[in-house]
Amino acid sequence: MTAIEISAPGGPDVLRPTTRPVPQPGPGEVLIRVEAAGVNRPDVLQRQGAYPPPPGASDLPGLEVAGEVAALGADVTGFSVGDKVCALVPGGGYAEYCVTPSPQVLPIPKGLSMVEAGGVPETFFTVWTNVFDRGRLADGESLLIHGGSSGIGTTAIQLAKAFGAKVFATAGSADKCAACERLGADRGINYKTEDYAEVVKELTGGKGVDVVLDMVGGDYIQRDIGCMAPDGRHVNIAFLGGAKVTLNMTPVMIKRLTLTGSTLRPRTVADKGKIADALRAKVWPLIEAGKVKPLIHQTFPFREAAAAHALMETSSHIGKIVLTLDA
Ligand SMILES: NC(=O)c1ccc[n+]([C@@H]2O[C@H](COP(=O)([O-])OP(=O)(O)OC[C@H]3O[C@@H](n4cnc5c(N)ncnc54)[C@H](OP(=O)(O)O)[C@@H]3O)[C@@H](O)[C@H]2O)c1
């Protein structure tokens, strides 16, 4: 099969088409003929050599795919060859064929195209487990999302609104803020021209937000703590602005805040299967009702993965970048 490999750590140009054997599904695994593969920021980090695949995972990049079931390993139930599916994969999504544990495979929600479905799993699994499991966001609460225009952010805005939260989203331009509001955010906050913490305090009548989804870290963490409500939950999913910080923890104590976070890739198949079950039960109906829809910024033929990564690194995109493969 043709696949895109990381020929050496480096810039987008190290992504090169190569020929690899078609992977074979082991017990409990599904082989998928890939038609669309989402591009995620962690793929960029992996390409740069900063995010090695976990033991046993393919060295090929790609954490999510949509396509057709091509073969089933032993003991797989619930799927048949030819089913249209999307899946969270341990790696190897930038390829004509990809294997993944069956608990991480989901039917494509009715009404979504292959391209849209290829951009669903990574952000929906991540947002579900961080905003709703760890962050325990509840109906009527408020959520502050940093990176509101990212793949993660555009998913988080829609899911939080669909579950009854008030949503504030930061982004780095007026256009991105407007896009966040079109997706349902109550207020997009341009962090380059506004003090987001002050805006959030004002918009919550001084109370602060109940949950923060933070991919920036760095000096944002102290500012977030300052605009959080009592018993608030702060969830880090990345540290684009730095992971090492000095904090005044007093407000954490006074306001009984929880600082937490998680990273999806190293979690067990059982954990990912539980997230998949929750998505299927609670989120797939929202997608099928048209209330939540992945926002696709641009597609690239998968042989042009380097151009897709170069675009992601400009951070000019709004929503998902997806690679397409010939059906
Ligand atoms: N923990 C997990 O399990 C998990 C899973 C998936 C992804 N992630 C993380 O979640 C983040 C979003 O992923 P994604 O695929 O949705 O990414 P993405 O679409 O590329 O979006 C990242 C956005 O972050 C904003 N940003 C803020 N500070 C930045 C900085 N210092 N450098 C670069 N961008 C910055 C940019 O928007 P502005 O221009 O508006 O600032 C950019 O568009 C990434 O950091 C990724 O590693 C974590």
GROMACS .gro file of C-alpha atoms and ligand atoms in nm:
model
  375
    1MET     CA    1   0.000   0.000   0.000
    2THR     CA    2   0.098   0.363  -0.028
    3ALA     CA    3   0.150   0.546   0.300
    4ILE     CA    4   0.298   0.874   0.413
    5GLU     CA    5   0.600   0.829   0.638
    6ILE     CA    6   0.807   1.064   0.849
    7SER     CA    7   1.137   1.011   0.668
    8ALA     CA    8   1.328   1.197   0.944
    9PRO     CA    9   1.226   1.442   1.218
   10GLY     CA   10   1.182   1.789   1.068
   11GLY     CA   11   0.965   2.027   0.868
   12PRO     CA   12   0.661   1.936   0.655
   13ASP     CA   13   0.883   1.817   0.366
   14VAL     CA   14   0.997   1.510   0.564
   15LEU     CA   15   0.648   1.367   0.501
   16ARG     CA   16   0.702   1.142   0.196
   17PRO     CA   17   0.494   0.883   0.013
   18THR     CA   18   0.633   0.533   0.062
   19THR     CA   19   0.531   0.172   0.008
   20ARG     CA   20   0.452  -0.046   0.309
   21PRO     CA   21   0.288  -0.388   0.353
   22VAL     CA   22  -0.086  -0.376   0.422
   23PRO     CA   23  -0.118  -0.424   0.801
   24GLN     CA   24  -0.300  -0.739   0.914
   25PRO     CA   25  -0.568  -0.720   1.184
   26GLY     CA   26  -0.477  -0.914   1.497
   27PRO     CA   27  -0.734  -1.050   1.744
   28GLY     CA   28  -0.986  -0.780   1.831
   29GLU     CA   29  -0.868  -0.550   1.553
   30VAL     CA   30  -1.032  -0.408   1.241
   31LEU     CA   31  -0.857  -0.337   0.909
   32ILE     CA   32  -0.996  -0.022   0.748
   33ARG     CA   33  -0.952   0.083   0.385
   34VAL     CA   34  -0.896   0.452   0.447
   35GLU     CA   35  -1.087   0.714   0.247
   36ALA     CA   36  -1.021   1.017   0.468
   37ALA     CA   37  -0.765   1.083   0.741
   38GLY     CA   38  -0.780   1.380   0.977
   39VAL     CA   39  -0.473   1.593   1.044
   40ASN     CA   40  -0.416   1.690   1.404
   41ARG     CA   41  -0.165   1.911   1.582
   42PRO     CA   42  -0.014   1.607   1.758
   43ASP     CA   43   0.081   1.476   1.408
   44VAL     CA   44   0.288   1.793   1.362
   45LEU     CA   45   0.461   1.733   1.697
   46GLN     CA   46   0.526   1.368   1.600
   47ARG     CA   47   0.673   1.479   1.266
   48GLN     CA   48   0.902   1.721   1.450
   49GLY     CA   49   1.026   1.434   1.670
   50ALA     CA   50   0.863   1.577   1.985
   51TYR     CA   51   0.582   1.321   2.028
   52PRO     CA   52   0.700   0.964   1.963
   53PRO     CA   53   0.434   0.697   1.897
   54PRO     CA   54   0.358   0.479   2.200
   55PRO     CA   55   0.512   0.128   2.209
   56GLY     CA   56   0.349  -0.104   1.955
   57ALA     CA   57   0.188   0.176   1.749
   58SER     CA   58   0.267   0.232   1.381
   59ASP     CA   59   0.546   0.481   1.315
   60LEU     CA   60   0.329   0.630   1.039
   61PRO     CA   61   0.145   0.949   1.137
   62GLY     CA   62  -0.234   0.977   1.160
   63LEU     CA   63  -0.465   0.934   1.461
   64GLU     CA   64  -0.808   0.916   1.295
   65VAL     CA   65  -0.962   0.779   0.977
   66ALA     CA   66  -1.288   0.715   0.797
   67GLY     CA   67  -1.335   0.442   0.540
   68GLU     CA   68  -1.464   0.093   0.485
   69VAL     CA   69  -1.404  -0.221   0.690
   70ALA     CA   70  -1.171  -0.437   0.477
   71ALA     CA   71  -1.111  -0.729   0.716
   72LEU     CA   72  -1.182  -0.836   1.073
   73GLY     CA   73  -0.941  -0.997   1.317
   74ALA     CA   74  -1.046  -1.289   1.536
   75ASP     CA   75  -1.311  -1.222   1.801
   76VAL     CA   76  -1.442  -0.898   1.647
   77THR     CA   77  -1.818  -0.864   1.670
   78GLY     CA   78  -2.051  -0.584   1.568
   79PHE     CA   79  -1.884  -0.501   1.235
   80SER     CA   80  -1.888  -0.659   0.889
   81VAL     CA   81  -1.662  -0.622   0.589
   82GLY     CA   82  -1.790  -0.327   0.384
   83ASP     CA   83  -1.927  -0.127   0.679
   84LYS     CA   84  -1.861   0.247   0.656
   85VAL     CA   85  -1.682   0.347   0.974
   86CYS     CA   86  -1.470   0.610   1.141
   87ALA     CA   87  -1.210   0.528   1.403
   88LEU     CA   88  -0.957   0.653   1.649
   89VAL     CA   89  -0.634   0.476   1.553
   90PRO     CA   90  -0.310   0.424   1.747
   91GLY     CA   91  -0.113   0.566   1.451
   92GLY     CA   92  -0.081   0.491   1.081
   93GLY     CA   93  -0.383   0.689   0.960
   94TYR     CA   94  -0.195   0.848   0.667
   95ALA     CA   95  -0.212   0.526   0.466
   96GLU     CA   96  -0.437   0.332   0.231
   97TYR     CA   97  -0.504   0.075   0.503
   98CYS     CA   98  -0.493   0.105   0.879
   99VAL     CA   99  -0.563  -0.129   1.173
  100THR     CA  100  -0.718  -0.032   1.503
  101PRO     CA  101  -0.877  -0.206   1.803
  102SER     CA  102  -1.249  -0.265   1.739
  103PRO     CA  103  -1.366  -0.072   2.052
  104GLN     CA  104  -1.226   0.243   1.885
  105VAL     CA  105  -1.435   0.196   1.570
  106LEU     CA  106  -1.772   0.367   1.527
  107PRO     CA  107  -2.029   0.372   1.247
  108ILE     CA  108  -2.023   0.690   1.043
  109PRO     CA  109  -2.305   0.908   1.178
  110LYS     CA  110  -2.587   0.929   0.922
  111GLY     CA  111  -2.563   1.245   0.715
  112LEU     CA  112  -2.185   1.289   0.737
  113SER     CA  113  -1.958   1.260   0.433
  114MET     CA  114  -1.642   1.048   0.447
  115VAL     CA  115  -1.435   1.366   0.473
  116GLU     CA  116  -1.642   1.498   0.764
  117ALA     CA  117  -1.629   1.160   0.937
  118GLY     CA  118  -1.250   1.147   0.892
  119GLY     CA  119  -1.226   1.466   1.095
  120VAL     CA  120  -1.441   1.346   1.385
  121PRO     CA  121  -1.274   1.087   1.612
  122GLU     CA  122  -0.964   1.261   1.754
  123THR     CA  123  -1.136   1.583   1.854
  124PHE     CA  124  -1.465   1.424   1.967
  125PHE     CA  125  -1.289   1.162   2.185
  126THR     CA  126  -1.061   1.432   2.328
  127VAL     CA  127  -1.335   1.684   2.398
  128TRP     CA  128  -1.567   1.425   2.548
  129THR     CA  129  -1.315   1.284   2.792
  130ASN     CA  130  -1.173   1.620   2.894
  131VAL     CA  131  -1.472   1.853   2.900
  132PHE     CA  132  -1.742   1.610   3.012
  133ASP     CA  133  -1.556   1.332   3.200
  134ARG     CA  134  -1.272   1.521   3.368
  135GLY     CA  135  -1.427   1.870   3.355
  136ARG     CA  136  -1.777   1.740   3.445
  137LEU     CA  137  -1.936   2.025   3.249
  138ALA     CA  138  -2.307   2.030   3.332
  139ASP     CA  139  -2.617   2.185   3.177
  140GLY     CA  140  -2.636   2.553   3.275
  141GLU     CA  141  -2.264   2.584   3.355
  142SER     CA  142  -2.010   2.792   3.162
  143LEU     CA  143  -1.699   2.687   2.968
  144LEU     CA  144  -1.398   2.888   2.853
  145ILE     CA  145  -1.221   2.730   2.555
  146HIS     CA  146  -0.877   2.846   2.447
  147GLY     CA  147  -0.793   2.788   2.081
  148GLY     CA  148  -1.161   2.816   1.990
  149SER     CA  149  -1.095   2.796   1.614
  150SER     CA  150  -0.881   2.481   1.635
  151GLY     CA  151  -1.012   2.137   1.545
  152ILE     CA  152  -1.052   2.074   1.916
  153GLY     CA  153  -1.204   2.417   1.981
  154THR     CA  154  -1.466   2.400   1.705
  155THR     CA  155  -1.576   2.061   1.838
  156ALA     CA  156  -1.579   2.177   2.202
  157ILE     CA  157  -1.789   2.485   2.125
  158GLN     CA  158  -2.058   2.280   1.952
  159LEU     CA  159  -2.071   1.999   2.207
  160ALA     CA  160  -2.076   2.233   2.507
  161LYS     CA  161  -2.359   2.436   2.352
  162ALA     CA  162  -2.552   2.120   2.262
  163PHE     CA  163  -2.532   2.012   2.628
  164GLY     CA  164  -2.663   2.345   2.756
  165ALA     CA  165  -2.349   2.534   2.858
  166LYS     CA  166  -2.261   2.899   2.810
  167VAL     CA  167  -1.943   2.912   2.600
  168PHE     CA  168  -1.661   3.164   2.570
  169ALA     CA  169  -1.386   3.094   2.319
  170THR     CA  170  -1.054   3.270   2.268
  171ALA     CA  171  -0.891   3.300   1.926
  172GLY     CA  172  -0.623   3.512   1.761
  173SER     CA  173  -0.822   3.714   1.506
  174ALA     CA  174  -1.160   3.880   1.453
  175ASP     CA  175  -1.240   3.630   1.176
  176LYS     CA  176  -1.170   3.335   1.404
  177CYS     CA  177  -1.380   3.488   1.682
  178ALA     CA  178  -1.668   3.539   1.438
  179ALA     CA  179  -1.636   3.174   1.331
  180CYS     CA  180  -1.652   3.064   1.696
  181GLU     CA  181  -1.972   3.265   1.740
  182ARG     CA  182  -2.123   3.119   1.422
  183LEU     CA  183  -2.061   2.775   1.574
  184GLY     CA  184  -2.258   2.880   1.880
  185ALA     CA  185  -2.008   3.040   2.119
  186ASP     CA  186  -2.180   3.309   2.324
  187ARG     CA  187  -1.871   3.526   2.282
  188GLY     CA  188  -1.551   3.490   2.080
  189ILE     CA  189  -1.269   3.676   2.257
  190ASN     CA  190  -0.977   3.805   2.050
  191TYR     CA  191  -0.692   3.749   2.294
  192LYS     CA  192  -0.468   3.977   2.089
  193THR     CA  193  -0.689   4.282   2.146
  194GLU     CA  194  -0.879   4.196   2.466
  195ASP     CA  195  -0.788   4.076   2.815
  196TYR     CA  196  -0.982   3.749   2.802
  197ALA     CA  197  -0.989   3.702   3.179
  198GLU     CA  198  -1.144   4.045   3.230
  199VAL     CA  199  -1.400   3.981   2.955
  200VAL     CA  200  -1.496   3.648   3.112
  201LYS     CA  201  -1.535   3.802   3.457
  202GLU     CA  202  -1.756   4.075   3.313
  203LEU     CA  203  -1.968   3.832   3.109
  204THR     CA  204  -2.025   3.608   3.412
  205GLY     CA  205  -2.120   3.897   3.640
  206GLY     CA  206  -1.796   3.851   3.836
  207LYS     CA  207  -1.862   3.483   3.916
  208GLY     CA  208  -1.618   3.334   3.665
  209VAL     CA  209  -1.639   3.020   3.451
  210ASP     CA  210  -1.707   2.670   3.578
  211VAL     CA  211  -1.474   2.484   3.338
  212VAL     CA  212  -1.170   2.584   3.129
  213LEU     CA  213  -1.042   2.375   2.836
  214ASP     CA  214  -0.684   2.492   2.794
  215MET     CA  215  -0.433   2.397   2.524
  216VAL     CA  216  -0.205   2.694   2.587
  217GLY     CA  217  -0.081   2.662   2.948
  218GLY     CA  218   0.210   2.897   3.026
  219ASP     CA  219   0.095   3.226   3.175
  220TYR     CA  220  -0.267   3.145   3.081
  221ILE     CA  221  -0.301   2.912   3.380
  222GLN     CA  222  -0.275   3.189   3.642
  223ARG     CA  223  -0.505   3.410   3.439
  224ASP     CA  224  -0.755   3.123   3.402
  225ILE     CA  225  -0.749   3.058   3.776
  226GLY     CA  226  -0.830   3.427   3.824
  227CYS     CA  227  -1.148   3.407   3.612
  228MET     CA  228  -1.280   3.072   3.742
  229ALA     CA  229  -1.587   3.025   3.957
  230PRO     CA  230  -1.580   2.848   4.296
  231ASP     CA  231  -1.548   2.469   4.251
  232GLY     CA  232  -1.429   2.526   3.891
  233ARG     CA  233  -1.238   2.265   3.692
  234HIS     CA  234  -0.934   2.354   3.476
  235VAL     CA  235  -0.840   2.094   3.216
  236ASN     CA  236  -0.512   2.108   3.022
  237ILE     CA  237  -0.488   1.912   2.698
  238ALA     CA  238  -0.167   2.075   2.571
  239PHE     CA  239   0.088   2.342   2.654
  240LEU     CA  240   0.140   2.534   2.330
  241GLY     CA  241   0.255   2.830   2.543
  242GLY     CA  242   0.476   2.626   2.781
  243ALA     CA  243   0.435   2.352   3.041
  244LYS     CA  244   0.650   2.498   3.319
  245VAL     CA  245   0.484   2.766   3.527
  246THR     CA  246   0.513   2.928   3.868
  247LEU     CA  247   0.168   2.964   4.021
  248ASN     CA  248   0.009   3.143   4.311
  249MET     CA  249  -0.205   2.853   4.434
  250THR     CA  250  -0.397   3.053   4.693
  251PRO     CA  251  -0.705   3.102   4.469
  252VAL     CA  252  -0.707   2.726   4.401
  253MET     CA  253  -0.748   2.672   4.773
  254ILE     CA  254  -0.989   2.959   4.835
  255LYS     CA  255  -1.214   2.872   4.538
  256ARG     CA  256  -1.172   2.492   4.575
  257LEU     CA  257  -1.057   2.463   4.213
  258THR     CA  258  -0.950   2.141   4.043
  259LEU     CA  259  -0.649   2.151   3.809
  260THR     CA  260  -0.644   1.844   3.586
  261GLY     CA  261  -0.573   1.728   3.232
  262SER     CA  262  -0.525   1.422   3.018
  263THR     CA  263  -0.376   1.300   2.694
  264LEU     CA  264  -0.571   1.054   2.483
  265ARG     CA  265  -0.312   0.857   2.289
  266PRO     CA  266  -0.152   0.652   2.570
  267ARG     CA  267  -0.483   0.559   2.731
  268THR     CA  268  -0.591   0.196   2.724
  269VAL     CA  269  -0.814   0.046   2.458
  270ALA     CA  270  -1.071  -0.015   2.733
  271ASP     CA  271  -1.071   0.357   2.823
  272LYS     CA  272  -1.102   0.458   2.459
  273GLY     CA  273  -1.382   0.204   2.416
  274LYS     CA  274  -1.574   0.364   2.705
  275ILE     CA  275  -1.537   0.705   2.542
  276ALA     CA  276  -1.654   0.557   2.209
  277ASP     CA  277  -1.961   0.410   2.381
  278ALA     CA  278  -2.047   0.747   2.535
  279LEU     CA  279  -2.006   0.924   2.202
  280ARG     CA  280  -2.225   0.671   2.025
  281ALA     CA  281  -2.500   0.701   2.287
  282LYS     CA  282  -2.491   1.075   2.354
  283VAL     CA  283  -2.323   1.254   2.064
  284TRP     CA  284  -2.398   1.052   1.749
  285PRO     CA  285  -2.771   1.137   1.782
  286LEU     CA  286  -2.681   1.508   1.795
  287ILE     CA  287  -2.470   1.475   1.479
  288GLU     CA  288  -2.745   1.278   1.305
  289ALA     CA  289  -2.999   1.547   1.405
  290GLY     CA  290  -2.774   1.812   1.246
  291LYS     CA  291  -2.714   1.986   1.581
  292VAL     CA  292  -2.338   1.920   1.575
  293LYS     CA  293  -2.131   1.908   1.257
  294PRO     CA  294  -1.755   1.883   1.211
  295LEU     CA  295  -1.619   2.200   1.053
  296ILE     CA  296  -1.384   2.116   0.766
  297HIS     CA  297  -1.142   2.393   0.671
  298GLN     CA  298  -0.967   2.224   0.377
  299THR     CA  299  -0.889   1.886   0.225
  300PHE     CA  300  -0.567   1.771   0.060
  301PRO     CA  301  -0.493   1.455  -0.144
  302PHE     CA  302  -0.300   1.241   0.103
  303ARG     CA  303   0.016   1.249  -0.109
  304GLU     CA  304   0.018   1.625  -0.029
  305ALA     CA  305   0.029   1.571   0.347
  306ALA     CA  306   0.330   1.805   0.362
  307ALA     CA  307   0.114   2.094   0.236
  308ALA     CA  308  -0.154   2.005   0.490
  309HIS     CA  309   0.102   2.022   0.772
  310ALA     CA  310   0.243   2.350   0.639
  311LEU     CA  311  -0.109   2.496   0.650
  312MET     CA  312  -0.165   2.373   1.005
  313GLU     CA  313   0.159   2.536   1.114
  314THR     CA  314   0.039   2.874   0.987
  315SER     CA  315  -0.252   2.838   1.236
  316SER     CA  316  -0.466   3.023   0.980
  317HIS     CA  317  -0.716   2.736   0.952
  318ILE     CA  318  -1.055   2.729   1.124
  319GLY     CA  319  -1.166   2.375   1.204
  320LYS     CA  320  -1.027   2.055   1.058
  321ILE     CA  321  -0.777   1.974   0.785
  322VAL     CA  322  -0.843   1.634   0.625
  323LEU     CA  323  -0.645   1.415   0.383
  324THR     CA  324  -0.842   1.233   0.112
  325LEU     CA  325  -0.760   0.898  -0.045
  326ASP     CA  326  -0.901   0.756  -0.367
  327ALA     CA  327  -1.209   0.548  -0.293
  328LIG     N1  328  -0.452   1.594   2.532
  328LIG     C1  329  -0.504   1.532   2.427
  328LIG     O1  330  -0.551   1.419   2.435
  328LIG     C2  331  -0.505   1.603   2.294
  328LIG     C3  332  -0.564   1.541   2.182
  328LIG     C4  333  -0.568   1.611   2.061
  328LIG     C5  334  -0.512   1.737   2.054
  328LIG     N2  335  -0.452   1.791   2.163
  328LIG     C6  336  -0.392   1.925   2.158
  328LIG     O2  337  -0.495   2.018   2.141
  328LIG     C7  338  -0.445   2.130   2.067
  328LIG     C8  339  -0.537   2.155   1.950
  328LIG     O3  340  -0.523   2.049   1.856
  328LIG     P1  341  -0.582   2.068   1.712
  328LIG     O4  342  -0.543   1.949   1.633
  328LIG     O5  343  -0.722   2.108   1.723
  328LIG     O6  344  -0.490   2.192   1.665
  328LIG     P2  345  -0.507   2.308   1.562
  328LIG     O7  346  -0.635   2.295   1.485
  328LIG     O8  347  -0.381   2.319   1.487
  328LIG     O9  348  -0.523   2.439   1.652
  328LIG     C9  349  -0.427   2.489   1.739
  328LIG    C10  350  -0.463   2.637   1.765
  328LIG    O10  351  -0.405   2.677   1.886
  328LIG    C11  352  -0.392   2.817   1.884
  328LIG     N3  353  -0.269   2.853   1.954
  328LIG    C12  354  -0.263   2.920   2.071
  328LIG     N4  355  -0.137   2.934   2.111
  328LIG    C13  356  -0.060   2.876   2.019
  328LIG    C14  357   0.080   2.857   2.006
  328LIG     N5  358   0.166   2.902   2.098
  328LIG     N6  359   0.125   2.788   1.898
  328LIG    C15  360   0.039   2.740   1.805
  328LIG     N7  361  -0.095   2.755   1.813
  328LIG    C16  362  -0.144   2.823   1.919
  328LIG    C17  363  -0.392   2.862   1.736
  328LIG    O11  364  -0.502   2.947   1.717
  328LIG     P3  365  -0.487   3.106   1.736
  328LIG    O12  366  -0.412   3.156   1.617
  328LIG    O13  367  -0.627   3.153   1.741
  328LIG    O14  368  -0.413   3.128   1.863
  328LIG    C18  369  -0.411   2.731   1.660
  328LIG    O15  370  -0.501   2.745   1.554
  328LIG    C19  371  -0.303   2.094   2.025
  328LIG    O16  372  -0.214   2.157   2.114
  328LIG    C20  373  -0.298   1.945   2.041
  328LIG    O17  374  -0.167   1.899   2.065
  328LIG    C21  375  -0.448   1.727   2.281
   0.00000   0.00000   0.00000
